[in-house]
PDB file of C-alpha atoms in Angstrom:
ATOM      1  CA  MET A   2       1.354 -22.516  -7.607  1.00 42.00           C
ATOM      2  CA  ASP A   3      -1.038 -19.582  -7.330  1.00 45.00           C
ATOM      3  CA  LYS A   4      -4.127 -19.923  -5.181  1.00 47.00           C
ATOM      4  CA  VAL A   5      -7.359 -20.562  -7.024  1.00 40.00           C
ATOM      5  CA  VAL A   6      -9.335 -17.333  -7.055  1.00 48.00           C
ATOM      6  CA  ASP A   7     -12.714 -17.097  -8.780  1.00 51.00           C
ATOM      7  CA  SER A   8     -11.792 -16.897 -12.472  1.00 60.00           C
ATOM      8  CA  ASP A   9     -14.844 -14.702 -13.064  1.00 83.00           C
ATOM      9  CA  THR A  10     -13.540 -12.000 -10.720  1.00 92.00           C
ATOM     10  CA  PHE A  11     -11.647  -9.986 -13.327  1.00 94.00           C
ATOM     11  CA  LYS A  12     -10.371  -9.901 -16.881  1.00 93.00           C
ATOM     12  CA  ILE A  13      -7.266  -8.355 -18.415  1.00 92.00           C
ATOM     13  CA  GLU A  14      -8.029  -5.981 -21.270  1.00 91.00           C
ATOM     14  CA  ASN A  15      -6.803  -2.857 -22.997  1.00 92.00           C
ATOM     15  CA  ILE A  16      -7.579   0.370 -21.095  1.00 91.00           C
ATOM     16  CA  PRO A  17      -7.684   3.472 -23.323  1.00 90.00           C
ATOM     17  CA  GLY A  18      -4.666   5.652 -22.644  1.00 87.00           C
ATOM     18  CA  LYS A  19      -3.102   3.145 -20.222  1.00 89.00           C
ATOM     19  CA  GLY A  20      -2.349  -0.072 -22.071  1.00 88.00           C
ATOM     20  CA  MET A  21      -3.381  -3.342 -20.427  1.00 90.00           C
ATOM     21  CA  GLY A  22      -5.338  -3.269 -17.180  1.00 93.00           C
ATOM     22  CA  MET A  23      -7.483  -5.336 -14.840  1.00 95.00           C
ATOM     23  CA  VAL A  24     -11.274  -4.913 -14.965  1.00 96.00           C
ATOM     24  CA  ALA A  25     -13.926  -6.359 -12.639  1.00 96.00           C
ATOM     25  CA  SER A  26     -16.083  -9.026 -14.309  1.00 95.00           C
ATOM     26  CA  LYS A  27     -18.739  -8.879 -11.600  1.00 95.00           C
ATOM     27  CA  LYS A  28     -19.796  -6.814  -8.604  1.00 96.00           C
ATOM     28  CA  LEU A  29     -17.089  -7.125  -5.935  1.00 96.00           C
ATOM     29  CA  ASN A  30     -17.664  -6.426  -2.257  1.00 96.00           C
ATOM     30  CA  GLN A  31     -15.195  -4.724   0.048  1.00 96.00           C
ATOM     31  CA  GLY A  32     -12.644  -7.271   1.288  1.00 96.00           C
ATOM     32  CA  THR A  33     -13.043  -9.664  -1.662  1.00 96.00           C
ATOM     33  CA  LEU A  34      -9.814 -11.500  -2.514  1.00 95.00           C
ATOM     34  CA  LEU A  35      -9.137 -10.555  -6.133  1.00 95.00           C
ATOM     35  CA  LEU A  36      -5.774 -12.160  -6.695  1.00 94.00           C
ATOM     36  CA  ALA A  37      -3.214 -14.348  -4.899  1.00 94.00           C
ATOM     37  CA  GLU A  38      -0.106 -14.822  -7.005  1.00 94.00           C
ATOM     38  CA  THR A  39       3.491 -16.012  -6.739  1.00 94.00           C
ATOM     39  CA  PRO A  40       6.261 -14.260  -8.711  1.00 95.00           C
ATOM     40  CA  LEU A  41       7.496 -15.134 -12.180  1.00 95.00           C
ATOM     41  CA  ILE A  42      10.938 -14.024 -11.014  1.00 96.00           C
ATOM     42  CA  ASP A  43      12.131 -12.772  -7.631  1.00 95.00           C
ATOM     43  CA  ALA A  44      15.491 -11.742  -6.201  1.00 95.00           C
ATOM     44  CA  VAL A  45      17.016 -10.450  -2.965  1.00 93.00           C
ATOM     45  CA  PHE A  46      19.067  -7.320  -3.620  1.00 94.00           C
ATOM     46  CA  GLU A  47      21.619  -7.806  -0.851  1.00 90.00           C
ATOM     47  CA  ASP A  48      24.273  -7.687  -3.566  1.00 94.00           C
ATOM     48  CA  TYR A  49      22.873  -5.667  -6.488  1.00 94.00           C
ATOM     49  CA  ASP A  50      25.063  -7.156  -9.222  1.00 95.00           C
ATOM     50  CA  GLU A  51      24.469 -10.711  -7.976  1.00 96.00           C
ATOM     51  CA  ALA A  52      20.717 -10.065  -7.895  1.00 96.00           C
ATOM     52  CA  LEU A  53      20.745  -8.974 -11.543  1.00 96.00           C
ATOM     53  CA  LEU A  54      22.673 -12.101 -12.520  1.00 96.00           C
ATOM     54  CA  ASN A  55      20.162 -14.270 -10.632  1.00 96.00           C
ATOM     55  CA  ILE A  56      17.296 -12.624 -12.536  1.00 97.00           C
ATOM     56  CA  ILE A  57      18.950 -13.480 -15.875  1.00 97.00           C
ATOM     57  CA  ARG A  58      19.671 -17.058 -14.712  1.00 97.00           C
ATOM     58  CA  THR A  59      16.092 -17.555 -13.531  1.00 97.00           C
ATOM     59  CA  PHE A  60      14.711 -16.292 -16.836  1.00 97.00           C
ATOM     60  CA  GLY A  61      16.929 -18.773 -18.690  1.00 96.00           C
ATOM     61  CA  GLU A  62      15.500 -21.653 -16.637  1.00 97.00           C
ATOM     62  CA  MET A  63      11.844 -20.724 -17.293  1.00 96.00           C
ATOM     63  CA  THR A  64       9.594 -22.638 -19.693  1.00 96.00           C
ATOM     64  CA  GLU A  65       8.979 -21.070 -23.088  1.00 95.00           C
ATOM     65  CA  LYS A  66       5.423 -20.252 -22.012  1.00 94.00           C
ATOM     66  CA  ARG A  67       6.617 -18.408 -18.899  1.00 95.00           C
ATOM     67  CA  LYS A  68       9.271 -16.598 -20.909  1.00 95.00           C
ATOM     68  CA  GLY A  69       6.570 -15.429 -23.298  1.00 94.00           C
ATOM     69  CA  GLU A  70       4.418 -14.211 -20.404  1.00 94.00           C
ATOM     70  CA  TYR A  71       7.372 -12.348 -18.926  1.00 96.00           C
ATOM     71  CA  ALA A  72       8.228 -10.811 -22.303  1.00 94.00           C
ATOM     72  CA  SER A  73       4.659  -9.483 -22.617  1.00 91.00           C
ATOM     73  CA  LEU A  74       5.093  -7.215 -19.591  1.00 92.00           C
ATOM     74  CA  PHE A  75       5.838  -3.506 -19.805  1.00 88.00           C
ATOM     75  CA  ASP A  76       9.247  -2.554 -21.152  1.00 89.00           C
ATOM     76  CA  PRO A  77      10.026   1.194 -21.021  1.00 84.00           C
ATOM     77  CA  GLU A  78      12.223   0.847 -24.144  1.00 83.00           C
ATOM     78  CA  GLU A  79      10.194  -1.779 -25.966  1.00 70.00           C
ATOM     79  CA  SER A  80      10.557  -0.271 -29.436  1.00 64.00           C
ATOM     80  CA  SER A  81      14.360  -0.349 -29.290  1.00 60.00           C
ATOM     81  CA  ASP A  82      14.857  -4.021 -28.381  1.00 63.00           C
ATOM     82  CA  LYS A  83      12.548  -6.764 -29.628  1.00 68.00           C
ATOM     83  CA  LYS A  84      14.780  -9.703 -28.688  1.00 82.00           C
ATOM     84  CA  MET A  85      15.004 -10.943 -25.092  1.00 89.00           C
ATOM     85  CA  SER A  86      18.503  -9.621 -24.487  1.00 93.00           C
ATOM     86  CA  ARG A  87      19.937  -9.405 -20.981  1.00 94.00           C
ATOM     87  CA  SER A  88      19.236  -5.683 -20.889  1.00 93.00           C
ATOM     88  CA  LYS A  89      15.592  -6.247 -21.874  1.00 94.00           C
ATOM     89  CA  ILE A  90      15.142  -8.953 -19.222  1.00 96.00           C
ATOM     90  CA  LEU A  91      16.456  -6.566 -16.572  1.00 95.00           C
ATOM     91  CA  ARG A  92      14.464  -3.578 -17.867  1.00 93.00           C
ATOM     92  CA  ILE A  93      11.230  -5.568 -17.621  1.00 94.00           C
ATOM     93  CA  PHE A  94      12.111  -6.702 -14.102  1.00 96.00           C
ATOM     94  CA  LEU A  95      13.017  -3.246 -12.806  1.00 93.00           C
ATOM     95  CA  ALA A  96       9.990  -1.634 -14.462  1.00 91.00           C
ATOM     96  CA  ASN A  97       7.479  -4.156 -13.074  1.00 93.00           C
ATOM     97  CA  CYS A  98       8.952  -5.390  -9.780  1.00 94.00           C
ATOM     98  CA  VAL A  99       7.406  -4.766  -6.383  1.00 92.00           C
ATOM     99  CA  ASP A 100       8.892  -5.112  -2.897  1.00 91.00           C
ATOM    100  CA  ILE A 101       8.024  -8.486  -1.347  1.00 90.00           C
ATOM    101  CA  LYS A 102       7.192  -7.969   2.331  1.00 81.00           C
ATOM    102  CA  GLY A 103       5.808 -11.301   3.459  1.00 62.00           C
ATOM    103  CA  LEU A 104       8.541 -12.440   5.846  1.00 64.00           C
ATOM    104  CA  ASN A 105      11.086  -9.737   6.607  1.00 66.00           C
ATOM    105  CA  GLU A 106      10.291  -6.172   5.598  1.00 66.00           C
ATOM    106  CA  GLU A 107      13.938  -5.223   6.131  1.00 73.00           C
ATOM    107  CA  ASP A 108      15.128  -7.405   3.216  1.00 81.00           C
ATOM    108  CA  ASP A 109      15.315  -5.782  -0.217  1.00 90.00           C
ATOM    109  CA  HIS A 110      13.348  -8.629  -1.796  1.00 92.00           C
ATOM    110  CA  ARG A 111      11.653  -7.837  -5.112  1.00 95.00           C
ATOM    111  CA  GLY A 112       9.512  -9.809  -7.510  1.00 96.00           C
ATOM    112  CA  VAL A 113       7.673  -9.553 -10.811  1.00 97.00           C
ATOM    113  CA  PHE A 114       4.121 -10.926 -10.863  1.00 97.00           C
ATOM    114  CA  LEU A 115       2.327 -11.643 -14.143  1.00 95.00           C
ATOM    115  CA  ARG A 116      -1.263 -10.625 -13.436  1.00 94.00           C
ATOM    116  CA  PHE A 117      -0.440  -8.165 -10.673  1.00 96.00           C
ATOM    117  CA  SER A 118       1.751  -6.259 -13.158  1.00 95.00           C
ATOM    118  CA  ARG A 119      -1.389  -5.471 -15.158  1.00 94.00           C
ATOM    119  CA  ILE A 120      -2.947  -3.477 -12.315  1.00 96.00           C
ATOM    120  CA  ASN A 121      -2.739   0.236 -13.001  1.00 96.00           C
ATOM    121  CA  HIS A 122      -2.327   3.104 -10.565  1.00 96.00           C
ATOM    122  CA  SER A 123      -4.901   5.445  -9.066  1.00 97.00           C
ATOM    123  CA  CYS A 124      -4.392   8.005  -6.285  1.00 97.00           C
ATOM    124  CA  SER A 125      -7.877   6.949  -5.171  1.00 97.00           C
ATOM    125  CA  PRO A 126      -7.595   3.154  -5.586  1.00 98.00           C
ATOM    126  CA  ASN A 127     -10.212   0.470  -5.029  1.00 98.00           C
ATOM    127  CA  ALA A 128      -7.784  -2.315  -4.073  1.00 98.00           C
ATOM    128  CA  VAL A 129      -4.820  -2.879  -1.747  1.00 97.00           C
ATOM    129  CA  ILE A 130      -1.772  -5.133  -1.584  1.00 96.00           C
ATOM    130  CA  SER A 131      -1.377  -7.578   1.290  1.00 94.00           C
ATOM    131  CA  TRP A 132       1.209 -10.196   2.276  1.00 91.00           C
ATOM    132  CA  SER A 133       1.204 -13.243   4.527  1.00 86.00           C
ATOM    133  CA  LYS A 134       3.992 -14.718   6.658  1.00 84.00           C
ATOM    134  CA  LEU A 135       2.588 -18.169   5.838  1.00 85.00           C
ATOM    135  CA  ALA A 136       3.262 -17.604   2.113  1.00 87.00           C
ATOM    136  CA  PRO A 137       6.029 -14.968   2.160  1.00 86.00           C
ATOM    137  CA  SER A 138       6.447 -14.568  -1.611  1.00 89.00           C
ATOM    138  CA  GLU A 139       2.747 -14.532  -2.453  1.00 93.00           C
ATOM    139  CA  ILE A 140       1.107 -11.203  -3.202  1.00 95.00           C
ATOM    140  CA  SER A 141      -2.598 -10.794  -2.455  1.00 95.00           C
ATOM    141  CA  ILE A 142      -4.920  -8.107  -3.757  1.00 96.00           C
ATOM    142  CA  ARG A 143      -8.190  -7.299  -1.997  1.00 97.00           C
ATOM    143  CA  ALA A 144     -10.968  -4.872  -2.786  1.00 97.00           C
ATOM    144  CA  SER A 145     -10.663  -1.900  -0.423  1.00 97.00           C
ATOM    145  CA  LYS A 146     -14.175  -0.788  -1.363  1.00 96.00           C
ATOM    146  CA  SER A 147     -17.056  -2.061  -3.484  1.00 97.00           C
ATOM    147  CA  ILE A 148     -16.185  -2.368  -7.181  1.00 98.00           C
ATOM    148  CA  ASP A 149     -18.799  -2.333  -9.948  1.00 97.00           C
ATOM    149  CA  VAL A 150     -18.907  -4.580 -13.016  1.00 96.00           C
ATOM    150  CA  GLY A 151     -16.674  -3.110 -15.714  1.00 95.00           C
ATOM    151  CA  GLU A 152     -14.804  -0.853 -13.279  1.00 97.00           C
ATOM    152  CA  GLU A 153     -11.032  -0.889 -13.518  1.00 97.00           C
ATOM    153  CA  ILE A 154      -9.245  -2.416 -10.519  1.00 98.00           C
ATOM    154  CA  THR A 155      -6.472  -0.095  -9.318  1.00 98.00           C
ATOM    155  CA  ILE A 156      -3.891   0.218  -6.562  1.00 97.00           C
ATOM    156  CA  ASN A 157      -1.864   3.190  -5.307  1.00 97.00           C
ATOM    157  CA  TYR A 158       1.772   2.962  -6.439  1.00 95.00           C
ATOM    158  CA  ILE A 159       2.788   5.588  -3.833  1.00 95.00           C
ATOM    159  CA  ARG A 160       0.701   4.116  -1.010  1.00 92.00           C
ATOM    160  CA  ASP A 161       3.458   4.410   1.620  1.00 88.00           C
ATOM    161  CA  GLU A 162       5.333   7.705   1.783  1.00 84.00           C
ATOM    162  CA  GLY A 163       3.392   9.557  -0.889  1.00 91.00           C
ATOM    163  CA  CYS A 164      -0.259   8.749  -0.285  1.00 94.00           C
ATOM    164  CA  PHE A 165      -0.967  12.080   1.488  1.00 97.00           C
ATOM    165  CA  TYR A 166       0.850  14.204  -1.099  1.00 98.00           C
ATOM    166  CA  LEU A 167      -0.925  17.053  -2.837  1.00 98.00           C
ATOM    167  CA  LYS A 168      -1.703  16.737  -6.548  1.00 98.00           C
ATOM    168  CA  LYS A 169       1.449  18.429  -7.850  1.00 97.00           C
ATOM    169  CA  SER A 170       3.790  16.306  -5.731  1.00 98.00           C
ATOM    170  CA  ARG A 171       1.957  13.047  -6.546  1.00 98.00           C
ATOM    171  CA  LYS A 172       2.142  13.698 -10.273  1.00 97.00           C
ATOM    172  CA  GLU A 173       5.842  14.601 -10.072  1.00 97.00           C
ATOM    173  CA  VAL A 174       6.716  11.378  -8.224  1.00 96.00           C
ATOM    174  CA  LEU A 175       4.690   9.195 -10.578  1.00 95.00           C
ATOM    175  CA  GLN A 176       6.212  10.884 -13.622  1.00 94.00           C
ATOM    176  CA  LYS A 177       9.739  10.525 -12.283  1.00 93.00           C
ATOM    177  CA  ILE A 178       9.542   6.875 -11.183  1.00 88.00           C
ATOM    178  CA  TRP A 179       6.949   5.327 -13.518  1.00 88.00           C
ATOM    179  CA  ASN A 180       7.095   7.795 -16.398  1.00 87.00           C
ATOM    180  CA  PHE A 181       3.389   8.576 -16.766  1.00 91.00           C
ATOM    181  CA  ASP A 182       1.160  11.580 -16.226  1.00 95.00           C
ATOM    182  CA  CYS A 183      -1.500  10.521 -13.720  1.00 96.00           C
ATOM    183  CA  ARG A 184      -5.024  11.330 -14.856  1.00 95.00           C
ATOM    184  CA  CYS A 185      -6.941   9.336 -12.266  1.00 96.00           C
ATOM    185  CA  ASP A 186     -10.232  10.639 -10.878  1.00 96.00           C
ATOM    186  CA  LEU A 187      -8.446  12.343  -7.989  1.00 97.00           C
ATOM    187  CA  CYS A 188      -5.853  14.041 -10.191  1.00 97.00           C
ATOM    188  CA  SER A 189      -8.643  15.125 -12.542  1.00 97.00           C
ATOM    189  CA  LEU A 190     -10.455  17.115  -9.848  1.00 97.00           C
ATOM    190  CA  GLU A 191     -10.811  20.828 -10.507  1.00 97.00           C
ATOM    191  CA  GLY A 192     -12.148  23.942  -8.832  1.00 98.00           C
ATOM    192  CA  GLU A 193     -13.744  23.653  -5.383  1.00 98.00           C
ATOM    193  CA  SER A 194     -13.552  19.835  -5.301  1.00 98.00           C
ATOM    194  CA  LEU A 195      -9.809  19.936  -5.869  1.00 98.00           C
ATOM    195  CA  GLN A 196      -9.313  22.713  -3.337  1.00 98.00           C
ATOM    196  CA  GLU A 197     -11.286  20.844  -0.681  1.00 98.00           C
ATOM    197  CA  ASN A 198      -9.246  17.676  -1.196  1.00 98.00           C
ATOM    198  CA  GLU A 199      -5.956  19.585  -1.184  1.00 98.00           C
ATOM    199  CA  ASN A 200      -6.909  21.371   2.050  1.00 98.00           C
ATOM    200  CA  ILE A 201      -7.656  18.069   3.811  1.00 98.00           C
ATOM    201  CA  ARG A 202      -4.356  16.589   2.649  1.00 98.00           C
ATOM    202  CA  ARG A 203      -2.461  19.724   3.669  1.00 98.00           C
ATOM    203  CA  GLN A 204      -4.006  19.468   7.137  1.00 98.00           C
ATOM    204  CA  ILE A 205      -2.992  15.787   7.401  1.00 98.00           C
ATOM    205  CA  LEU A 206       0.594  16.628   6.426  1.00 98.00           C
ATOM    206  CA  ASP A 207       0.691  19.460   8.986  1.00 98.00           C
ATOM    207  CA  LEU A 208      -0.636  17.147  11.708  1.00 98.00           C
ATOM    208  CA  GLU A 209       1.921  14.487  10.805  1.00 96.00           C
ATOM    209  CA  GLU A 210       4.660  17.072  11.177  1.00 96.00           C
ATOM    210  CA  GLU A 211       3.359  18.062  14.624  1.00 97.00           C
ATOM    211  CA  LEU A 212       3.047  14.432  15.697  1.00 97.00           C
ATOM    212  CA  LYS A 213       6.736  13.806  14.969  1.00 95.00           C
ATOM    213  CA  GLU A 214       7.423  15.551  18.286  1.00 95.00           C
ATOM    214  CA  PHE A 215       5.666  12.798  20.231  1.00 94.00           C
ATOM    215  CA  GLU A 216       6.857   9.276  20.924  1.00 91.00           C
ATOM    216  CA  HIS A 217       5.706   6.521  23.269  1.00 93.00           C
ATOM    217  CA  PRO A 218       5.733   6.875  26.189  1.00 93.00           C
ATOM    218  CA  ALA A 219       4.442  10.419  25.857  1.00 91.00           C
ATOM    219  CA  TYR A 220       3.835  10.880  29.616  1.00 90.00           C
ATOM    220  CA  SER A 221       2.408  14.366  30.264  1.00 90.00           C
ATOM    221  CA  PHE A 222       2.171  15.040  26.504  1.00 94.00           C
ATOM    222  CA  ALA A 223      -0.136  12.074  25.864  1.00 94.00           C
ATOM    223  CA  GLU A 224      -3.291  14.198  25.926  1.00 92.00           C
ATOM    224  CA  LYS A 225      -1.976  16.668  23.349  1.00 95.00           C
ATOM    225  CA  ALA A 226      -0.737  13.827  21.120  1.00 96.00           C
ATOM    226  CA  PHE A 227      -4.087  12.040  21.441  1.00 96.00           C
ATOM    227  CA  LYS A 228      -5.994  15.141  20.328  1.00 95.00           C
ATOM    228  CA  LEU A 229      -3.706  15.672  17.338  1.00 97.00           C
ATOM    229  CA  GLU A 230      -3.961  12.017  16.292  1.00 97.00           C
ATOM    230  CA  LYS A 231      -7.746  12.175  16.628  1.00 97.00           C
ATOM    231  CA  LEU A 232      -7.839  15.250  14.375  1.00 98.00           C
ATOM    232  CA  LYS A 233      -5.751  13.368  11.850  1.00 98.00           C
ATOM    233  CA  ILE A 234      -8.178  10.428  11.924  1.00 98.00           C
ATOM    234  CA  GLU A 235     -11.096  12.784  11.334  1.00 98.00           C
ATOM    235  CA  CYS A 236      -9.282  14.116   8.259  1.00 98.00           C
ATOM    236  CA  LEU A 237      -8.556  10.590   7.020  1.00 98.00           C
ATOM    237  CA  TYR A 238     -12.234   9.685   7.226  1.00 98.00           C
ATOM    238  CA  ARG A 239     -13.056  12.673   5.013  1.00 98.00           C
ATOM    239  CA  ILE A 240     -10.989  11.078   2.214  1.00 98.00           C
ATOM    240  CA  GLU A 241     -11.360   7.497   3.434  1.00 97.00           C
ATOM    241  CA  SER A 242     -11.495   5.745   0.064  1.00 93.00           C
ATOM    242  CA  GLU A 243      -8.146   7.313  -0.878  1.00 97.00           C
ATOM    243  CA  VAL A 244      -6.254   6.422   2.319  1.00 97.00           C
ATOM    244  CA  VAL A 245      -8.130   3.545   3.972  1.00 97.00           C
ATOM    245  CA  HIS A 246      -4.907   1.482   4.222  1.00 97.00           C
ATOM    246  CA  LYS A 247      -3.517   4.080   6.651  1.00 97.00           C
ATOM    247  CA  LEU A 248      -6.522   4.101   8.993  1.00 98.00           C
ATOM    248  CA  PRO A 249      -5.797   0.984  11.113  1.00 98.00           C
ATOM    249  CA  PHE A 250      -2.394   2.279  12.155  1.00 98.00           C
ATOM    250  CA  CYS A 251      -3.592   5.833  12.883  1.00 98.00           C
ATOM    251  CA  LEU A 252      -6.429   4.403  14.974  1.00 98.00           C
ATOM    252  CA  LEU A 253      -3.956   2.319  16.978  1.00 98.00           C
ATOM    253  CA  GLU A 254      -1.705   5.351  17.515  1.00 97.00           C
ATOM    254  CA  CYS A 255      -4.695   7.206  18.924  1.00 96.00           C
ATOM    255  CA  TYR A 256      -5.526   4.166  21.051  1.00 97.00           C
ATOM    256  CA  ALA A 257      -1.959   4.079  22.418  1.00 97.00           C
ATOM    257  CA  PHE A 258      -1.970   7.721  23.490  1.00 96.00           C
ATOM    258  CA  GLY A 259      -5.431   7.243  24.991  1.00 95.00           C
ATOM    259  CA  ARG A 260      -4.271   4.233  26.990  1.00 94.00           C
ATOM    260  CA  GLU A 261      -1.397   6.316  28.343  1.00 94.00           C
ATOM    261  CA  MET A 262      -3.844   8.987  29.453  1.00 92.00           C
ATOM    262  CA  ASN A 263      -6.021   6.425  31.214  1.00 91.00           C
ATOM    263  CA  VAL A 264      -3.056   4.782  32.944  1.00 90.00           C
ATOM    264  CA  GLN A 265      -1.920   8.175  34.193  1.00 88.00           C
ATOM    265  CA  GLN A 266      -5.515   8.873  35.293  1.00 80.00           C
ATOM    266  CA  SER A 267      -5.106  12.375  33.941  1.00 64.00           C
ATOM    267  CA  TYR A 268      -8.118  11.946  31.704  1.00 66.00           C
ATOM    268  CA  THR A 269     -10.601   9.067  31.463  1.00 71.00           C
ATOM    269  CA  LEU A 270     -11.551   7.908  27.986  1.00 77.00           C
ATOM    270  CA  GLU A 271     -14.392   5.418  28.292  1.00 78.00           C
ATOM    271  CA  ASP A 272     -14.554   4.656  24.562  1.00 91.00           C
ATOM    272  CA  ILE A 273     -10.825   4.170  24.003  1.00 93.00           C
ATOM    273  CA  GLU A 274     -11.261   0.463  23.086  1.00 95.00           C
ATOM    274  CA  ASN A 275     -13.391   1.543  20.122  1.00 96.00           C
ATOM    275  CA  PHE A 276     -10.266   2.820  18.372  1.00 97.00           C
ATOM    276  CA  LYS A 277      -8.595  -0.590  18.596  1.00 98.00           C
ATOM    277  CA  GLU A 278     -11.730  -2.469  17.592  1.00 97.00           C
ATOM    278  CA  ARG A 279     -12.219  -0.288  14.528  1.00 98.00           C
ATOM    279  CA  ALA A 280      -8.546  -0.695  13.562  1.00 98.00           C
ATOM    280  CA  PHE A 281      -8.899  -4.485  13.508  1.00 98.00           C
ATOM    281  CA  GLU A 282     -12.229  -4.313  11.670  1.00 98.00           C
ATOM    282  CA  ILE A 283     -10.608  -2.379   8.822  1.00 98.00           C
ATOM    283  CA  ALA A 284      -7.473  -4.557   8.861  1.00 98.00           C
ATOM    284  CA  LYS A 285      -9.616  -7.672   8.505  1.00 96.00           C
ATOM    285  CA  PHE A 286     -10.911  -6.733   5.063  1.00 95.00           C
ATOM    286  CA  LEU A 287      -7.567  -5.284   3.909  1.00 97.00           C
ATOM    287  CA  GLY A 288      -5.677  -8.561   4.373  1.00 95.00           C
ATOM    288  CA  ASN A 289      -3.226 -10.639   6.411  1.00 93.00           C
ATOM    289  CA  SER A 290      -0.319  -8.198   6.566  1.00 93.00           C
ATOM    290  CA  PHE A 291      -2.604  -5.493   7.969  1.00 96.00           C
ATOM    291  CA  ILE A 292      -3.894  -7.867  10.655  1.00 96.00           C
ATOM    292  CA  ASP A 293      -0.350  -9.031  11.500  1.00 94.00           C
ATOM    293  CA  ASN A 294       0.914  -5.450  11.752  1.00 95.00           C
ATOM    294  CA  CYS A 295      -1.996  -4.443  13.980  1.00 97.00           C
ATOM    295  CA  LYS A 296      -1.300  -7.395  16.305  1.00 97.00           C
ATOM    296  CA  GLU A 297       2.361  -6.409  16.510  1.00 96.00           C
ATOM    297  CA  ILE A 298       1.447  -2.811  17.319  1.00 97.00           C
ATOM    298  CA  GLU A 299      -1.009  -3.964  19.999  1.00 98.00           C
ATOM    299  CA  THR A 300       1.737  -6.098  21.581  1.00 98.00           C
ATOM    300  CA  ASP A 301       4.150  -3.146  21.479  1.00 97.00           C
ATOM    301  CA  ILE A 302       1.585  -0.881  23.167  1.00 97.00           C
ATOM    302  CA  GLU A 303       1.076  -3.336  26.037  1.00 96.00           C
ATOM    303  CA  ALA A 304       4.846  -3.756  26.447  1.00 96.00           C
ATOM    304  CA  MET A 305       5.334   0.025  26.482  1.00 96.00           C
ATOM    305  CA  LEU A 306       2.673   0.520  29.148  1.00 95.00           C
ATOM    306  CA  GLU A 307       4.084  -2.271  31.297  1.00 94.00           C
ATOM    307  CA  SER A 308       7.641  -0.945  31.040  1.00 93.00           C
ATOM    308  CA  HIS A 309       6.999   2.747  31.640  1.00 89.00           C
ATOM    309  CA  TYR A 310       3.902   3.031  33.841  1.00 86.00           C
TER     310      TYR A 310
END
């Protein structure tokens, strides 16, 4: 059963040029839980062919109501196949599924969620996905910033590897994987506004490339790594609403390099704890998986310091 979330939080309606979408029914504050939902169908893709068979079996065991709900979801070849054939069942699953990361992120566990599947993409989203180890298959959506009445609720489909991409690369990935031309507010920027955003993102990508040279323990390179990570954080804050889900982990990276510097007594950073505190503050309104990941990183930092210094 899905958790009971305020039924007045959102409504599903047609969005011009997008199809169905999720729209806020009232003013929503940052951190508000918008949705907590279990999957219509889920499968572990340890054996790909077996996973596809399990999806078809599960569909066959669903109630007629649930089958109808599943059939209403996006099908990339909808016009060619009206009946719920095996190929249509699988097309709907593969077009709408999301990785389930509640228990073991290493497993290729995917699921299709009814209401979640109605949430459209934006490169500058106002909501984020979160998971919980206590309810491993349940997806949660929280507001990553304040959302006005009537505003569409969106997430970033390329929030992991592609969230720092420049406009051209983002649009290419979205077109290739999800078959749509992104026209979100960010991709609609032009002129100086676009150039400014692209320059910030280019700087972030350059800093990420430089930071690949540094691992923990960084020893004598900790100061240089700290300064680069701090520059990256400054860039992230300039486009915070677009990349807020990355901030907790960048802040903790900066904290780790700073702790190394302090332990080595090469440079004293009196405000180093502020980085960790801010990381957990942001994680708290983003959801359980962000908090859990931050705790794991904090534990790893302490273990690294104890082992190497």
